PDB file of C-alpha atoms and ligand atoms in Angstrom:
ATOM      1  CA  MET N   1      62.542  96.684  97.868  1.00  0.00           C
ATOM      2  CA  LEU N   2      63.939  94.497  95.468  1.00  0.00           C
ATOM      3  CA  LYS N   3      66.962  94.958  92.744  1.00  0.00           C
ATOM      4  CA  ARG N   4      66.757  92.872  90.323  1.00  0.00           C
ATOM      5  CA  ILE N   5      70.322  92.480  89.303  1.00  0.00           C
ATOM      6  CA  LYS N   6      72.997  90.614  87.529  1.00  0.00           C
ATOM      7  CA  MET N   7      75.082  87.622  89.858  1.00  0.00           C
ATOM      8  CA  VAL N   8      77.877  85.886  88.499  1.00  0.00           C
ATOM      9  CA  ILE N   9      78.752  82.677  89.896  1.00  0.00           C
ATOM     10  CA  VAL N  10      82.422  81.563  89.730  1.00  0.00           C
ATOM     11  CA  GLY N  11      82.954  78.368  89.994  1.00  0.00           C
ATOM     12  CA  THR N  12      85.879  76.552  91.778  1.00  0.00           C
ATOM     13  CA  MET N  13      88.864  78.009  91.115  1.00  0.00           C
ATOM     14  CA  ALA N  14      91.612  76.047  90.746  1.00  0.00           C
ATOM     15  CA  THR N  15      94.277  77.757  89.537  1.00  0.00           C
ATOM     16  CA  ALA N  16      93.653  80.855  91.729  1.00  0.00           C
ATOM     17  CA  MET N  17      96.066  79.770  94.247  1.00  0.00           C
ATOM     18  CA  LEU N  18      97.580  83.291  96.661  1.00  0.00           C
ATOM     19  CA  CYS N  19      98.686  83.263  99.291  1.00  0.00           C
ATOM     20  CA  THR N  20     100.641  85.855 101.015  1.00  0.00           C
ATOM     21  CA  ASN N  21     100.629  89.094  98.699  1.00  0.00           C
ATOM     22  CA  VAL N  22     101.793  92.436  98.060  1.00  0.00           C
ATOM     23  CA  TYR N  23      98.852  94.102 100.371  1.00  0.00           C
ATOM     24  CA  GLY N  24      99.769  93.103 103.857  1.00  0.00           C
ATOM     25  CA  TYR N  25     102.365  96.600 103.123  1.00  0.00           C
ATOM     26  CA  SER N  26     101.788  99.927 104.427  1.00  0.00           C
ATOM     27  CA  ASN N  27     104.541 102.752 103.871  1.00  0.00           C
ATOM     28  CA  ASP N  28     103.869 106.520 104.029  1.00  0.00           C
ATOM     29  CA  PHE N  29     103.538 106.649  99.682  1.00  0.00           C
ATOM     30  CA  SER N  30     102.392 110.210 100.266  1.00  0.00           C
ATOM     31  CA  HIS N  31     105.601 111.097  97.948  1.00  0.00           C
ATOM     32  CA  ARG N  32     106.819 108.432  96.162  1.00  0.00           C
ATOM     33  CA  SER N  33     104.641 108.586  92.794  1.00  0.00           C
ATOM     34  CA  ASN N  34     107.764 108.890  90.793  1.00  0.00           C
ATOM     35  CA  VAL N  35     109.614 105.835  92.712  1.00  0.00           C
ATOM     36  CA  SER N  36     109.105 102.064  91.814  1.00  0.00           C
ATOM     37  CA  PHE N  37     107.201  99.525  92.604  1.00  0.00           C
ATOM     38  CA  ILE N  38     110.143  98.274  93.779  1.00  0.00           C
ATOM     39  CA  GLU N  39     111.599 100.303  95.541  1.00  0.00           C
ATOM     40  CA  ILE N  40     109.101 101.051  98.035  1.00  0.00           C
ATOM     41  CA  ILE N  41     108.961  97.500  98.714  1.00  0.00           C
ATOM     42  CA  GLY N  42     112.704  96.824  98.724  1.00  0.00           C
ATOM     43  CA  ASN N  43     112.413 100.292 101.820  1.00  0.00           C
ATOM     44  CA  ILE N  44     109.377  98.309 103.097  1.00  0.00           C
ATOM     45  CA  LEU N  45     112.024  95.399 103.324  1.00  0.00           C
ATOM     46  CA  GLY N  46     114.667  97.459 104.545  1.00  0.00           C
ATOM     47  CA  ILE N  47     116.970  96.072 101.161  1.00  0.00           C
ATOM     48  CA  GLY N  48     116.733  99.209  99.279  1.00  0.00           C
ATOM     49  CA  GLN N  49     118.790  99.650  96.430  1.00  0.00           C
ATOM     50  CA  THR N  50     121.459  99.097  97.703  1.00  0.00           C
ATOM     51  CA  VAL N  51     121.160  94.852  97.143  1.00  0.00           C
ATOM     52  CA  GLU N  52     122.835  93.669  94.186  1.00  0.00           C
ATOM     53  CA  THR N  53     120.272  92.151  91.955  1.00  0.00           C
ATOM     54  CA  LYS N  54     121.118  87.842  92.054  1.00  0.00           C
ATOM     55  CA  ASP N  55     120.501  84.921  91.775  1.00  0.00           C
ATOM     56  CA  ALA N  56     116.654  84.626  91.734  1.00  0.00           C
ATOM     57  CA  ASP N  57     115.760  82.259  94.929  1.00  0.00           C
ATOM     58  CA  HIS N  58     112.915  80.938  92.620  1.00  0.00           C
ATOM     59  CA  ASP N  59     113.217  79.186  89.949  1.00  0.00           C
ATOM     60  CA  PHE N  60     110.456  81.386  87.616  1.00  0.00           C
ATOM     61  CA  SER N  61     110.371  78.414  84.009  1.00  0.00           C
ATOM     62  CA  MET N  62     108.442  75.906  87.133  1.00  0.00           C
ATOM     63  CA  TYR N  63     105.848  78.730  87.180  1.00  0.00           C
ATOM     64  CA  ASP N  64     105.094  78.604  84.124  1.00  0.00           C
ATOM     65  CA  ASP N  65     101.558  76.537  84.584  1.00  0.00           C
ATOM     66  CA  ILE N  66     100.175  79.094  86.123  1.00  0.00           C
ATOM     67  CA  TYR N  67      97.619  80.113  83.468  1.00  0.00           C
ATOM     68  CA  TYR N  68      98.594  84.717  82.996  1.00  0.00           C
ATOM     69  CA  TYR N  69     101.898  83.034  82.992  1.00  0.00           C
ATOM     70  CA  GLU N  70     103.778  85.040  79.821  1.00  0.00           C
ATOM     71  CA  PRO N  71     107.132  83.675  78.871  1.00  0.00           C
ATOM     72  CA  GLU N  72     109.228  86.185  77.874  1.00  0.00           C
ATOM     73  CA  ASN N  73     108.630  88.385  80.991  1.00  0.00           C
ATOM     74  CA  LEU N  74     111.085  85.240  82.576  1.00  0.00           C
ATOM     75  CA  SER N  75     114.038  87.773  83.259  1.00  0.00           C
ATOM     76  CA  ARG N  76     111.567  89.745  84.373  1.00  0.00           C
ATOM     77  CA  TYR N  77     110.348  87.722  86.961  1.00  0.00           C
ATOM     78  CA  THR N  78     113.654  86.416  88.493  1.00  0.00           C
ATOM     79  CA  LYS N  79     114.932  90.068  88.754  1.00  0.00           C
ATOM     80  CA  PHE N  80     112.112  91.546  90.227  1.00  0.00           C
ATOM     81  CA  SER N  81     111.486  88.598  92.186  1.00  0.00           C
ATOM     82  CA  SER N  82     115.167  88.654  93.754  1.00  0.00           C
ATOM     83  CA  LYS N  83     114.720  91.719  94.447  1.00  0.00           C
ATOM     84  CA  ASN N  84     111.658  91.467  96.374  1.00  0.00           C
ATOM     85  CA  PRO N  85     112.332  87.800  97.625  1.00  0.00           C
ATOM     86  CA  ASP N  86     109.126  88.438 100.836  1.00  0.00           C
ATOM     87  CA  ILE N  87     106.285  88.760  97.025  1.00  0.00           C
ATOM     88  CA  ALA N  88     104.137  85.771  96.659  1.00  0.00           C
ATOM     89  CA  PRO N  89     105.382  83.758  93.042  1.00  0.00           C
ATOM     90  CA  GLU N  90     102.002  84.141  92.338  1.00  0.00           C
ATOM     91  CA  ASP N  91     101.823  87.572  92.536  1.00  0.00           C
ATOM     92  CA  VAL N  92     105.435  88.342  91.390  1.00  0.00           C
ATOM     93  CA  ILE N  93     104.504  87.470  88.150  1.00  0.00           C
ATOM     94  CA  TRP N  94     101.085  89.625  87.762  1.00  0.00           C
ATOM     95  CA  LEU N  95     103.030  92.235  89.506  1.00  0.00           C
ATOM     96  CA  VAL N  96     105.411  92.184  86.645  1.00  0.00           C
ATOM     97  CA  ASN N  97     102.616  91.492  83.783  1.00  0.00           C
ATOM     98  CA  ALA N  98     101.072  94.253  84.219  1.00  0.00           C
ATOM     99  CA  ASN N  99     104.863  96.386  83.933  1.00  0.00           C
ATOM    100  CA  LEU N 100     105.109  97.105  87.845  1.00  0.00           C
ATOM    101  CA  ASP N 101     108.581  95.852  88.334  1.00  0.00           C
ATOM    102  CA  ARG N 102     109.043  99.568  86.211  1.00  0.00           C
ATOM    103  CA  ASP N 103     108.634 103.064  87.450  1.00  0.00           C
ATOM    104  CA  PHE N 104     105.369 104.896  87.059  1.00  0.00           C
ATOM    105  CA  TYR N 105     105.024 105.946  83.867  1.00  0.00           C
ATOM    106  CA  THR N 106     107.788 104.145  82.006  1.00  0.00           C
ATOM    107  CA  LYS N 107     107.655 102.736  78.777  1.00  0.00           C
ATOM    108  CA  SER N 108     103.637 103.682  78.998  1.00  0.00           C
ATOM    109  CA  GLU N 109     102.095 102.866  75.785  1.00  0.00           C
ATOM    110  CA  LYS N 110      98.834 104.008  74.105  1.00  0.00           C
ATOM    111  CA  ILE N 111      95.397 101.647  74.673  1.00  0.00           C
ATOM    112  CA  LYS N 112      94.823 100.493  71.146  1.00  0.00           C
ATOM    113  CA  ASP N 113      90.930  98.825  72.345  1.00  0.00           C
ATOM    114  CA  THR N 114      89.338 102.039  73.916  1.00  0.00           C
ATOM    115  CA  GLU N 115      85.894  99.794  73.342  1.00  0.00           C
ATOM    116  CA  THR N 116      87.112  97.977  75.911  1.00  0.00           C
ATOM    117  CA  MET N 117      85.359  96.835  78.654  1.00  0.00           C
ATOM    118  CA  PRO N 118      86.738  97.634  81.381  1.00  0.00           C
ATOM    119  CA  LEU N 119      89.404  99.497  79.754  1.00  0.00           C
ATOM    120  CA  LEU N 120      92.984  99.793  82.135  1.00  0.00           C
ATOM    121  CA  VAL N 121      93.819 103.616  82.565  1.00  0.00           C
ATOM    122  CA  ASN N 122      97.183 104.216  84.834  1.00  0.00           C
ATOM    123  CA  LYS N 123     100.582 105.012  84.732  1.00  0.00           C
ATOM    124  CA  TYR N 124     101.446 102.288  82.169  1.00  0.00           C
ATOM    125  CA  ASN N 125      98.302 102.977  79.471  1.00  0.00           C
ATOM    126  CA  TYR N 126      97.508 106.523  78.572  1.00  0.00           C
ATOM    127  CA  LEU N 127      94.164 107.363  75.910  1.00  0.00           C
ATOM    128  CA  PRO N 128      94.825 108.255  72.513  1.00  0.00           C
ATOM    129  CA  SER N 129      94.508 112.005  72.433  1.00  0.00           C
ATOM    130  CA  ASN N 130      92.157 112.693  70.061  1.00  0.00           C
ATOM    131  CA  TYR N 131      90.229 110.585  72.464  1.00  0.00           C
ATOM    132  CA  VAL N 132      86.578 111.675  73.100  1.00  0.00           C
ATOM    133  CA  PRO N 133      84.343 108.991  74.482  1.00  0.00           C
ATOM    134  CA  GLU N 134      82.109 108.655  71.802  1.00  0.00           C
ATOM    135  CA  ASN N 135      78.065 108.316  73.892  1.00  0.00           C
ATOM    136  CA  LEU N 136      78.602 110.552  76.750  1.00  0.00           C
ATOM    137  CA  VAL N 137      75.307 111.616  77.901  1.00  0.00           C
ATOM    138  CA  TYR N 138      75.331 114.245  80.690  1.00  0.00           C
ATOM    139  CA  ILE N 139      74.982 112.730  83.909  1.00  0.00           C
ATOM    140  CA  GLU N 140      73.697 115.620  86.581  1.00  0.00           C
ATOM    141  CA  ASP N 141      74.498 119.029  85.716  1.00  0.00           C
ATOM    142  CA  ASP N 142      76.876 119.967  82.965  1.00  0.00           C
ATOM    143  CA  LYS N 143      78.986 116.838  84.038  1.00  0.00           C
ATOM    144  CA  GLN N 144      79.277 114.110  81.210  1.00  0.00           C
ATOM    145  CA  ALA N 145      79.572 109.941  81.262  1.00  0.00           C
ATOM    146  CA  THR N 146      78.869 107.545  79.033  1.00  0.00           C
ATOM    147  CA  ALA N 147      75.967 106.347  78.539  1.00  0.00           C
ATOM    148  CA  GLU N 148      76.374 102.912  80.260  1.00  0.00           C
ATOM    149  CA  THR N 149      77.977 105.055  83.530  1.00  0.00           C
ATOM    150  CA  ALA N 150      75.160 107.176  83.951  1.00  0.00           C
ATOM    151  CA  GLU N 151      72.555 103.955  84.478  1.00  0.00           C
ATOM    152  CA  ALA N 152      74.120 102.431  86.324  1.00  0.00           C
ATOM    153  CA  PHE N 153      74.347 105.783  88.330  1.00  0.00           C
ATOM    154  CA  LYS N 154      71.114 105.963  88.051  1.00  0.00           C
ATOM    155  CA  GLU N 155      70.175 102.992  89.220  1.00  0.00           C
ATOM    156  CA  MET N 156      72.823 103.688  92.137  1.00  0.00           C
ATOM    157  CA  LYS N 157      71.924 106.575  93.401  1.00  0.00           C
ATOM    158  CA  GLU N 158      68.173 105.533  93.634  1.00  0.00           C
ATOM    159  CA  ASN N 159      68.952 102.925  95.620  1.00  0.00           C
ATOM    160  CA  ALA N 160      71.360 105.004  97.698  1.00  0.00           C
ATOM    161  CA  GLU N 161      68.057 107.702  98.115  1.00  0.00           C
ATOM    162  CA  ALA N 162      65.868 104.565  99.364  1.00  0.00           C
ATOM    163  CA  GLU N 163      67.392 104.400 102.113  1.00  0.00           C
ATOM    164  CA  GLY N 164      68.349 108.483 102.577  1.00  0.00           C
ATOM    165  CA  ILE N 165      71.645 108.580 101.680  1.00  0.00           C
ATOM    166  CA  GLU N 166      72.440 110.935  98.550  1.00  0.00           C
ATOM    167  CA  ILE N 167      75.232 110.910  96.055  1.00  0.00           C
ATOM    168  CA  ASN N 168      76.260 113.612  94.055  1.00  0.00           C
ATOM    169  CA  VAL N 169      78.757 113.571  91.631  1.00  0.00           C
ATOM    170  CA  VAL N 170      81.165 116.099  91.485  1.00  0.00           C
ATOM    171  CA  SER N 171      82.995 115.072  88.587  1.00  0.00           C
ATOM    172  CA  ALA N 172      83.196 112.687  86.064  1.00  0.00           C
ATOM    173  CA  TYR N 173      84.156 113.035  81.734  1.00  0.00           C
ATOM    174  CA  ARG N 174      87.192 115.922  81.480  1.00  0.00           C
ATOM    175  CA  SER N 175      88.913 117.071  78.661  1.00  0.00           C
ATOM    176  CA  ILE N 176      92.607 116.239  77.962  1.00  0.00           C
ATOM    177  CA  ASP N 177      92.933 120.108  77.335  1.00  0.00           C
ATOM    178  CA  TYR N 178      90.848 119.841  80.983  1.00  0.00           C
ATOM    179  CA  GLN N 179      92.809 117.659  82.252  1.00  0.00           C
ATOM    180  CA  LYS N 180      96.263 119.449  81.608  1.00  0.00           C
ATOM    181  CA  ASP N 181      95.755 122.335  83.347  1.00  0.00           C
ATOM    182  CA  LEU N 182      94.364 120.500  86.564  1.00  0.00           C
ATOM    183  CA  TYR N 183      97.956 119.045  86.417  1.00  0.00           C
ATOM    184  CA  LYS N 184      99.687 121.775  85.960  1.00  0.00           C
ATOM    185  CA  SER N 185      97.795 124.393  88.735  1.00  0.00           C
ATOM    186  CA  TYR N 186      98.802 121.588  90.800  1.00  0.00           C
ATOM    187  CA  LEU N 187     102.246 122.727  90.194  1.00  0.00           C
ATOM    188  CA  LYS N 188     101.595 126.007  91.429  1.00  0.00           C
ATOM    189  CA  THR N 189     101.247 124.167  95.086  1.00  0.00           C
ATOM    190  CA  ASP N 190     102.892 121.266  94.730  1.00  0.00           C
ATOM    191  CA  SER N 191     106.385 118.733  94.294  1.00  0.00           C
ATOM    192  CA  LYS N 192     104.980 116.372  90.282  1.00  0.00           C
ATOM    193  CA  LYS N 193     106.056 113.874  92.744  1.00  0.00           C
ATOM    194  CA  VAL N 194     103.122 114.048  95.708  1.00  0.00           C
ATOM    195  CA  VAL N 195     100.934 115.129  92.533  1.00  0.00           C
ATOM    196  CA  ASP N 196     101.427 112.457  90.558  1.00  0.00           C
ATOM    197  CA  THR N 197     100.988 110.740  93.173  1.00  0.00           C
ATOM    198  CA  TYR N 198      97.125 112.828  93.356  1.00  0.00           C
ATOM    199  CA  SER N 199      96.608 114.317  90.151  1.00  0.00           C
ATOM    200  CA  ALA N 200      96.831 112.117  86.260  1.00  0.00           C
ATOM    201  CA  ARG N 201      98.928 113.404  83.663  1.00  0.00           C
ATOM    202  CA  ALA N 202      97.425 114.300  81.216  1.00  0.00           C
ATOM    203  CA  GLY N 203      95.807 111.302  78.567  1.00  0.00           C
ATOM    204  CA  TYR N 204      96.077 109.008  81.587  1.00  0.00           C
ATOM    205  CA  SER N 205      93.140 110.243  83.614  1.00  0.00           C
ATOM    206  CA  GLU N 206      90.523 108.406  84.477  1.00  0.00           C
ATOM    207  CA  HIS N 207      87.562 110.918  84.470  1.00  0.00           C
ATOM    208  CA  HIS N 208      89.011 110.864  80.178  1.00  0.00           C
ATOM    209  CA  THR N 209      87.552 107.099  79.266  1.00  0.00           C
ATOM    210  CA  GLY N 210      84.204 109.861  80.415  1.00  0.00           C
ATOM    211  CA  ARG N 211      83.429 105.977  83.232  1.00  0.00           C
ATOM    212  CA  ALA N 212      84.864 107.434  85.704  1.00  0.00           C
ATOM    213  CA  LEU N 213      83.103 109.531  88.628  1.00  0.00           C
ATOM    214  CA  ASP N 214      84.306 112.164  92.101  1.00  0.00           C
ATOM    215  CA  LEU N 215      81.396 111.591  94.513  1.00  0.00           C
ATOM    216  CA  ALA N 216      80.367 113.888  97.298  1.00  0.00           C
ATOM    217  CA  SER N 217      77.490 113.797  99.658  1.00  0.00           C
ATOM    218  CA  ASP N 218      74.905 115.365 101.498  1.00  0.00           C
ATOM    219  CA  ASP N 219      77.714 118.353 102.008  1.00  0.00           C
ATOM    220  CA  TRP N 220      79.793 118.522  98.501  1.00  0.00           C
ATOM    221  CA  ASP N 221      83.081 117.649 100.574  1.00  0.00           C
ATOM    222  CA  MET N 222      84.704 115.719  97.693  1.00  0.00           C
ATOM    223  CA  ASP N 223      87.128 115.016 100.628  1.00  0.00           C
ATOM    224  CA  ASN N 224      85.090 113.728 103.197  1.00  0.00           C
ATOM    225  CA  PHE N 225      82.740 111.422 101.200  1.00  0.00           C
ATOM    226  CA  GLY N 226      85.211 108.483 102.423  1.00  0.00           C
ATOM    227  CA  ASP N 227      84.165 109.051 106.127  1.00  0.00           C
ATOM    228  CA  THR N 228      80.834 109.721 105.030  1.00  0.00           C
ATOM    229  CA  GLU N 229      77.450 107.684 105.679  1.00  0.00           C
ATOM    230  CA  ALA N 230      77.158 107.516 101.929  1.00  0.00           C
ATOM    231  CA  GLY N 231      81.289 106.960 101.286  1.00  0.00           C
ATOM    232  CA  GLU N 232      80.846 103.804 104.154  1.00  0.00           C
ATOM    233  CA  TRP N 233      77.238 102.678 101.024  1.00  0.00           C
ATOM    234  CA  VAL N 234      78.678 102.953  98.362  1.00  0.00           C
ATOM    235  CA  ARG N 235      82.287 101.057  99.858  1.00  0.00           C
ATOM    236  CA  LYS N 236      79.296  98.513 100.384  1.00  0.00           C
ATOM    237  CA  ASN N 237      77.678  99.123  97.232  1.00  0.00           C
ATOM    238  CA  ALA N 238      78.921 100.175  94.325  1.00  0.00           C
ATOM    239  CA  TRP N 239      79.945  96.436  92.562  1.00  0.00           C
ATOM    240  CA  LYS N 240      76.288  95.860  92.759  1.00  0.00           C
ATOM    241  CA  TYR N 241      76.108  98.788  89.798  1.00  0.00           C
ATOM    242  CA  GLY N 242      78.797  97.462  87.745  1.00  0.00           C
ATOM    243  CA  PHE N 243      81.057 100.010  89.709  1.00  0.00           C
ATOM    244  CA  ILE N 244      84.797 100.084  91.895  1.00  0.00           C
ATOM    245  CA  VAL N 245      85.600 102.124  93.865  1.00  0.00           C
ATOM    246  CA  ARG N 246      88.909 102.410  91.700  1.00  0.00           C
ATOM    247  CA  TYR N 247      92.079 103.910  94.600  1.00  0.00           C
ATOM    248  CA  THR N 248      92.721 101.896  97.937  1.00  0.00           C
ATOM    249  CA  GLU N 249      94.401 101.899 100.740  1.00  0.00           C
ATOM    250  CA  GLU N 250      94.982  98.348  99.900  1.00  0.00           C
ATOM    251  CA  ASN N 251      95.861  99.005  96.425  1.00  0.00           C
ATOM    252  CA  LYS N 252      98.126 102.610  96.046  1.00  0.00           C
ATOM    253  CA  ASN N 253     100.740 100.364  95.411  1.00  0.00           C
ATOM    254  CA  ILE N 254     100.074  99.027  92.669  1.00  0.00           C
ATOM    255  CA  THR N 255      97.786 101.582  91.774  1.00  0.00           C
ATOM    256  CA  GLY N 256     100.528 104.500  91.991  1.00  0.00           C
ATOM    257  CA  TYR N 257      97.386 107.038  94.097  1.00  0.00           C
ATOM    258  CA  LYS N 258      96.083 107.943  97.449  1.00  0.00           C
ATOM    259  CA  SER N 259      93.216 106.530  98.544  1.00  0.00           C
ATOM    260  CA  GLU N 260      90.213 108.171  96.596  1.00  0.00           C
ATOM    261  CA  PRO N 261      86.681 107.265  98.382  1.00  0.00           C
ATOM    262  CA  TRP N 262      85.169 108.772  96.803  1.00  0.00           C
ATOM    263  CA  HIS N 263      86.232 108.037  93.218  1.00  0.00           C
ATOM    264  CA  ILE N 264      84.582 105.306  91.911  1.00  0.00           C
ATOM    265  CA  THR N 265      84.788 104.199  87.695  1.00  0.00           C
ATOM    266  CA  TYR N 266      82.567 102.536  86.478  1.00  0.00           C
ATOM    267  CA  VAL N 267      83.608  99.232  84.594  1.00  0.00           C
ATOM    268  CA  GLY N 268      80.598  96.363  83.931  1.00  0.00           C
ATOM    269  CA  ASP N 269      78.707  94.433  85.660  1.00  0.00           C
ATOM    270  CA  GLU N 270      80.978  90.828  84.947  1.00  0.00           C
ATOM    271  CA  ALA N 271      84.429  92.838  86.179  1.00  0.00           C
ATOM    272  CA  ALA N 272      82.955  94.105  89.570  1.00  0.00           C
ATOM    273  CA  GLU N 273      80.560  91.219  90.583  1.00  0.00           C
ATOM    274  CA  ILE N 274      84.076  89.070  89.964  1.00  0.00           C
ATOM    275  CA  MET N 275      87.248  91.569  91.984  1.00  0.00           C
ATOM    276  CA  HIS N 276      84.808  91.351  94.510  1.00  0.00           C
ATOM    277  CA  THR N 277      83.671  88.077  94.602  1.00  0.00           C
ATOM    278  CA  LYS N 278      86.933  87.245  94.707  1.00  0.00           C
ATOM    279  CA  ASP N 279      88.210  90.083  96.657  1.00  0.00           C
ATOM    280  CA  ILE N 280      90.423  90.885  93.758  1.00  0.00           C
ATOM    281  CA  LYS N 281      91.887  94.541  95.034  1.00  0.00           C
ATOM    282  CA  SER N 282      92.913  96.530  92.019  1.00  0.00           C
ATOM    283  CA  LEU N 283      91.600  96.611  88.194  1.00  0.00           C
ATOM    284  CA  GLU N 284      95.167  95.938  87.306  1.00  0.00           C
ATOM    285  CA  GLU N 285      94.800  92.451  89.483  1.00  0.00           C
ATOM    286  CA  TYR N 286      91.805  91.702  87.424  1.00  0.00           C
ATOM    287  CA  VAL N 287      92.984  92.652  83.639  1.00  0.00           C
ATOM    288  CA  GLU N 288      95.350  90.174  84.300  1.00  0.00           C
ATOM    289  CA  LYS N 289      93.968  87.681  85.483  1.00  0.00           C
ATOM    290  CA  TYR N 290      90.687  87.814  83.977  1.00  0.00           C
ATOM    291  CA  VAL N 291      90.917  90.059  80.603  1.00  0.00           C
ATOM    292  CA  LYS N 292      94.775  89.342  79.405  1.00  0.00           C
ATOM    293  CA  HIS N 293      94.894  85.678  80.577  1.00  0.00           C
ATOM    294  CA  LYS N 294      91.459  84.137  81.524  1.00  0.00           C
ATOM    295  CA  PRO N 295      90.952  81.044  84.484  1.00  0.00           C
ATOM    296  CA  LEU N 296      90.771  77.673  83.090  1.00  0.00           C
ATOM    297  CA  ASP N 297      87.388  76.771  84.160  1.00  0.00           C
ATOM    298  CA  TYR N 298      86.713  80.729  83.196  1.00  0.00           C
ATOM    299  CA  ASN N 299      83.641  79.107  80.626  1.00  0.00           C
ATOM    300  CA  ASN N 300      81.889  77.988  84.619  1.00  0.00           C
ATOM    301  CA  VAL N 301      81.868  81.598  85.177  1.00  0.00           C
ATOM    302  CA  ASN N 302      77.983  81.416  84.595  1.00  0.00           C
ATOM    303  CA  THR N 303      76.065  84.314  85.321  1.00  0.00           C
ATOM    304  CA  GLU N 304      72.257  84.515  85.874  1.00  0.00           C
ATOM    305  CA  THR N 305      69.677  87.285  87.245  1.00  0.00           C
ATOM    306  CA  ILE N 306      68.345  87.191  91.219  1.00  0.00           C
ATOM    307  CA  GLU N 307      66.966  89.668  92.876  1.00  0.00           C
ATOM    308  CA  ILE N 308      69.006  90.751  96.380  1.00  0.00           C
ATOM    309  CA  GLU N 309      66.947  92.436  99.379  1.00  0.00           C
ATOM    310  CA  ASN N 310      67.746  95.860 100.062  1.00  0.00           C
ATOM    311  CA  ASN N 311      67.404  97.809 104.159  1.00  0.00           C
TER     312      ASN N 311
HETATM  313 ZN1  LIG F   1      88.532 111.224  90.496  1.00  0.00          ZN
END
């Protein structure tokens, strides 16, 4: 079966120079939603909060040729690097730009441009309380998503089905009030710190964008999705339809959420394909490197239509 998709051909990136990165670290994140990235990394490295901030080993003014360097963040780069000496400067810069040197939910900003693609909603960027996506359509039963999300999902579902894989939508668009009640209901059984690792506070939920979907296979068991054939299929193929698996084991320190193999986000063809091609593991990193800042050779990123054979 042939499926036509748009493929992004990414030119050589003279500026891409990730050597080591933060994803190599592992830790028990399940009770750590309110601790800062510094604490998490610090704990892993065994330095914690007791280490005094001192002059950085890296003079970050030397890195101003990195295209996503922001001069106004210089002192934060230095401080963050000093506390996290094992993180490569190239990573320090985008992490700090993304505010990951601050505790989650600290100095969060209201999103001004809600039409942008991809739309970054996380613990530092929240949606206006009166926000409702403009083009909501029904996706499955009584669930709603934006028209683009629904269309991309339909195509993905059909192609999965052709391979004998069943994918169902468990949850899609949620209003801010619904999310508020949901978050509150979790607080009955778990502490705020724990709830923050698996549920978003109202305004901070991707489900509020109408672009996020929670999936299940034929057993309708969302929690189990990552271990199913359908979960595996989505992990491998979602990018071809403009989706990403948003919360993974590898990016939990960036997103502040535990791995959620069932939660996919529509980011559009270009973002999904570049993230796939460049092995970019979080939407936060993508936004810093391809939206807020663009590589010098960004114009060499060409799109063309190719045919991919699905088995
Ligand atoms: Zn979700």
